[in-house]
Amino acid sequence: MAKTRGTIVVDTEHCKGCDLCVVACPTDVIELHPTDVNQKGYHYARLKNDNDCIGCISCGLVCPDGCITVYKWKE
């Protein structure tokens, strides 16, 4: 059976670091960047381990600003 893989792309300049995507991720692969901030001064979301992302779209659904695009494929 093929394994489902995924990745996300975050619009870092519009992300306000609300942390909803981090909480919604069932595989715990999203984090707020610990040091970098965007032009508005927010720590933005990022994928900390893209090998474990399953492309479930939970993060994209809970993002109030639509900053997350999810890509999914089967291997």
C-alpha positions as a Markdown table, in Angstrom:
| # | Residue | x | y | z |
|---|---|---|---|---|
| 1 | Met | 0.0 | 0.0 | 0.0 |
| 2 | Ala | 1.3 | 3.5 | -0.9 |
| 3 | Lys | 2.3 | 5.8 | 1.9 |
| 4 | Thr | 0.6 | 9.2 | 1.9 |
| 5 | Arg | 3.1 | 12.1 | 2.1 |
| 6 | Gly | 2.6 | 15.8 | 2.3 |
| 7 | Thr | 4.2 | 19.2 | 2.7 |
| 8 | Ile | 3.0 | 22.7 | 3.4 |
| 9 | Val | 4.0 | 26.1 | 2.2 |
| 10 | Val | 3.4 | 29.0 | 4.6 |
| 11 | Asp | 2.9 | 32.6 | 3.5 |
| 12 | Thr | 5.3 | 33.8 | 6.2 |
| 13 | Glu | 4.6 | 37.5 | 5.7 |
| 14 | His | 0.9 | 37.1 | 6.4 |
| 15 | Cys | 1.2 | 34.5 | 9.2 |
| 16 | Lys | 0.5 | 36.1 | 12.6 |
| 17 | Gly | 1.8 | 33.2 | 14.7 |
| 18 | Cys | -1.5 | 32.3 | 16.2 |
| 19 | Asp | -0.3 | 28.7 | 16.9 |
| 20 | Leu | -3.6 | 27.1 | 15.7 |
| 21 | Cys | -1.9 | 25.1 | 13.0 |
| 22 | Val | 0.7 | 23.8 | 15.5 |
| 23 | Val | -2.1 | 22.5 | 17.8 |
| 24 | Ala | -4.1 | 21.0 | 14.9 |
| 25 | Cys | -1.2 | 19.0 | 13.5 |
| 26 | Pro | -1.7 | 15.3 | 14.3 |
| 27 | Thr | 1.9 | 14.4 | 13.5 |
| 28 | Asp | 3.5 | 17.3 | 15.3 |
| 29 | Val | 5.6 | 18.5 | 12.4 |
| 30 | Ile | 4.7 | 22.3 | 12.5 |
| 31 | Glu | 6.2 | 24.8 | 14.8 |
| 32 | Leu | 6.5 | 28.5 | 15.1 |
| 33 | His | 10.0 | 29.6 | 14.0 |
| 34 | Pro | 12.0 | 30.0 | 17.3 |
| 35 | Thr | 14.1 | 32.9 | 16.2 |
| 36 | Asp | 13.0 | 34.5 | 12.9 |
| 37 | Val | 10.1 | 36.9 | 12.6 |
| 38 | Asn | 8.2 | 38.4 | 9.7 |
| 39 | Gln | 8.0 | 42.1 | 8.9 |
| 40 | Lys | 5.1 | 42.5 | 11.3 |
| 41 | Gly | 7.2 | 41.0 | 14.1 |
| 42 | Tyr | 5.5 | 37.6 | 14.4 |
| 43 | His | 7.1 | 34.3 | 14.7 |
| 44 | Tyr | 5.7 | 32.4 | 11.7 |
| 45 | Ala | 4.7 | 28.8 | 11.3 |
| 46 | Arg | 7.1 | 26.4 | 9.5 |
| 47 | Leu | 7.4 | 22.7 | 8.8 |
| 48 | Lys | 10.0 | 21.3 | 11.2 |
| 49 | Asn | 10.2 | 17.8 | 9.8 |
| 50 | Asp | 8.8 | 17.4 | 6.3 |
| 51 | Asn | 9.4 | 13.6 | 6.3 |
| 52 | Asp | 6.5 | 13.0 | 8.7 |
| 53 | Cys | 3.9 | 15.3 | 7.1 |
| 54 | Ile | 0.9 | 13.3 | 5.9 |
| 55 | Gly | -0.9 | 16.1 | 4.0 |
| 56 | Cys | -4.0 | 15.8 | 6.2 |
| 57 | Ile | -4.9 | 19.6 | 5.6 |
| 58 | Ser | -5.8 | 20.1 | 9.3 |
| 59 | Cys | -3.4 | 23.1 | 9.5 |
| 60 | Gly | -4.8 | 24.7 | 6.4 |
| 61 | Leu | -8.3 | 24.3 | 7.6 |
| 62 | Val | -7.7 | 26.0 | 11.0 |
| 63 | Cys | -5.6 | 28.9 | 9.7 |
| 64 | Pro | -7.8 | 32.0 | 10.1 |
| 65 | Asp | -5.8 | 33.9 | 7.5 |
| 66 | Gly | -5.4 | 31.2 | 4.8 |
| 67 | Cys | -1.6 | 31.3 | 5.0 |
| 68 | Ile | -1.0 | 27.6 | 4.6 |
| 69 | Thr | -1.2 | 25.7 | 1.3 |
| 70 | Val | -1.0 | 21.9 | 1.7 |
| 71 | Tyr | 0.3 | 19.5 | -0.9 |
| 72 | Lys | -0.3 | 15.8 | -0.8 |
| 73 | Trp | 0.8 | 12.8 | -2.8 |
| 74 | Lys | 1.2 | 9.0 | -2.6 |
| 75 | Glu | 4.5 | 7.2 | -2.8 |
